[in-house]
Coordinates of C-alpha atoms in Angstrom, one line a residue:
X15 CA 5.3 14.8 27.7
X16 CA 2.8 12.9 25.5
X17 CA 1.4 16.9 24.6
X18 CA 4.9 17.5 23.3
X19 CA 5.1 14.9 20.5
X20 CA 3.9 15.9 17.0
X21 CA 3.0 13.5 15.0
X22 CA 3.1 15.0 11.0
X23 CA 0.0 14.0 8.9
X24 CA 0.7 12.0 5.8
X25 CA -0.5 13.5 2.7
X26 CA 0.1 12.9 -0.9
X27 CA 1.1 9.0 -0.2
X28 CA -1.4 6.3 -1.4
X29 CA -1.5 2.8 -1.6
X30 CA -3.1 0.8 -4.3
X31 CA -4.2 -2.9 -5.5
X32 CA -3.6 -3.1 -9.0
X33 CA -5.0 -5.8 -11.8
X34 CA -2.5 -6.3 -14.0
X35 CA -0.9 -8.7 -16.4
X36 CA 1.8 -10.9 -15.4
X37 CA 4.3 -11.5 -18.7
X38 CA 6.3 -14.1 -17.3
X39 CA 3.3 -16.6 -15.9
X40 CA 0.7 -15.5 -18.5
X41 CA -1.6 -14.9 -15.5
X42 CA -3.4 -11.7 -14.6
X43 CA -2.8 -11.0 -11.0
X44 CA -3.4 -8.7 -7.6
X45 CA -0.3 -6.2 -6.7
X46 CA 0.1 -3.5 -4.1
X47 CA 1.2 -0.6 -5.3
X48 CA 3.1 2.5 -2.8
X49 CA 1.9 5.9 -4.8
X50 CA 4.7 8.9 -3.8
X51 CA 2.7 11.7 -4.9
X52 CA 5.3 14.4 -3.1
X53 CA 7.6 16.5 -4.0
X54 CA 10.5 15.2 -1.9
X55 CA 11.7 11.9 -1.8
X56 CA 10.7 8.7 0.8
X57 CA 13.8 7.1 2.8
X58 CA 13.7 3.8 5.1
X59 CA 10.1 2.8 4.5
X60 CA 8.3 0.0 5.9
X61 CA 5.5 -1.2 5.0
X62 CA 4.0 -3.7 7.4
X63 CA 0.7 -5.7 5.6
X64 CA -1.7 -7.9 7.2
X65 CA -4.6 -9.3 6.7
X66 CA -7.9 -9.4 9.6
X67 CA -11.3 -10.3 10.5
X68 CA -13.3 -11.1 13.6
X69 CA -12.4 -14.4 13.2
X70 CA -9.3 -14.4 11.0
X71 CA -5.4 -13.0 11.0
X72 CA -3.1 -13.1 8.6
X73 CA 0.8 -13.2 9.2
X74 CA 2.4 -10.3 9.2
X75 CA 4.5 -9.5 6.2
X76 CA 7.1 -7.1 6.0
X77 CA 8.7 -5.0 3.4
X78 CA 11.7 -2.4 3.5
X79 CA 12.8 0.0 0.7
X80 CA 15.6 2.1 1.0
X81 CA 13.9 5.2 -1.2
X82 CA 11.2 6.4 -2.7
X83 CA 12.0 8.9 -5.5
X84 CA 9.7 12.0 -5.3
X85 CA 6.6 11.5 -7.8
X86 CA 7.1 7.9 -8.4
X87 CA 5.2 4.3 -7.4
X88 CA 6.8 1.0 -6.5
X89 CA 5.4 -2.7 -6.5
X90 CA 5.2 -4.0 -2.9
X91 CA 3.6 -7.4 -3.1
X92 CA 1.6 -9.8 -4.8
X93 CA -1.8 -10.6 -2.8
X94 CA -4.4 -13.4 -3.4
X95 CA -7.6 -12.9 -4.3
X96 CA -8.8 -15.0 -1.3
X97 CA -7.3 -12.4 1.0
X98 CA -9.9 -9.8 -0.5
X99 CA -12.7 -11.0 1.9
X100 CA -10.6 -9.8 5.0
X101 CA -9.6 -6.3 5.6
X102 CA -6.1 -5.6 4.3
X103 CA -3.9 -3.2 6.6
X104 CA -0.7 -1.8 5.5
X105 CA 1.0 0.5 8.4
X106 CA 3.6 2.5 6.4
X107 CA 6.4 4.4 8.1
X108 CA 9.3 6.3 6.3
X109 CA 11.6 9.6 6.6
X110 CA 11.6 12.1 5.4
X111 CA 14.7 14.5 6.4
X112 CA 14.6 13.9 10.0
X113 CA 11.2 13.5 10.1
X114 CA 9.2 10.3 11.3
X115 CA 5.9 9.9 9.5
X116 CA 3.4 7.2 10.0
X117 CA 0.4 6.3 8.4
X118 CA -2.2 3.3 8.3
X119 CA -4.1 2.2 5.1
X120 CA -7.2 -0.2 5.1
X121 CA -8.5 -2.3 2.1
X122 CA -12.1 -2.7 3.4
X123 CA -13.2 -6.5 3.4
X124 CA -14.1 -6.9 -0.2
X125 CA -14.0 -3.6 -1.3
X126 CA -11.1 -4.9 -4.2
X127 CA -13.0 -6.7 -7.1
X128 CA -13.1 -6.4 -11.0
X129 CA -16.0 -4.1 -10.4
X130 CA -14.6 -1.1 -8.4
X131 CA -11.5 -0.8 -10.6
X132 CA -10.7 2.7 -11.6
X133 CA -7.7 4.2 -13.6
X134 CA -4.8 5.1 -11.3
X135 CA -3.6 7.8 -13.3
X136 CA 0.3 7.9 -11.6
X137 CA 0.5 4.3 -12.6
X138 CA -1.3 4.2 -16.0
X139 CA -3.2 1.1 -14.6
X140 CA -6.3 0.1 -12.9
X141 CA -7.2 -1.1 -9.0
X142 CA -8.2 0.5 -5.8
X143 CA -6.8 2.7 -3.5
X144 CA -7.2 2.4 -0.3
X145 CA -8.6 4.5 2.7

């Protein structure tokens, strides 16, 4: 039975940590970004983050949207610095039609810093995407 399940890869769907200024708190701060880079729209995504070393874990934070538009970005969270010296996982599932798709992305343990910013064209900003 396990042969018969097909499990769709995930292309053309990034995530990104962003450096950005904050308005409102005069503050320049950390956000994840979800990058839909397809042409169809996302429905019922969940995005599940946390935070991990050998020693250290992070709750689990959760995070529903309802859709996606096709070719669009949406801000997921604000994250602390101090989280960047753990690995950052965010397993994201969504629909799309009837399908199930599922895919894990890893911030590296400090692999986000000032220094490996890049522009993130979709968004018109700078961070890091993840692998």
């Amino acid at each position: 039975m396990k042969k018969d399940i097909k499990i769709p890869e995930v292309t053309n769907v990034e995530m990104a940590v962003v450096y950005e200024y904050n308005a409102i708190y005069k503050t320049d701060d950390w956000n994840v970004y979800i990058i839909n880079n397809k042409e169809i729209g996302l429905e019922m995504m969940v995005i599940v983050s946390q935070g991990f070393s050998k020693t250290k874990t992070t709750s689990l934070l959760r995070k529903k949207l309802e859709k996606l538009p096709a070719n669009s970005f949406a801000k997921i969270e604000l994250i602390q610095p101090e989280l960047f010296k753990l690995n950052n996982r965010f397993q994201v599932t969504f629909f799309t039609g009837n399908t199930l798709f599922e895919k894990t992305f890893i911030f590296e343990a400090n692999s986000v810093k000032e220094g490996a910013l890049r522009m993130i064209p979709e968004i018109k900003k700078r961070g890091v995407l993840a692998k």
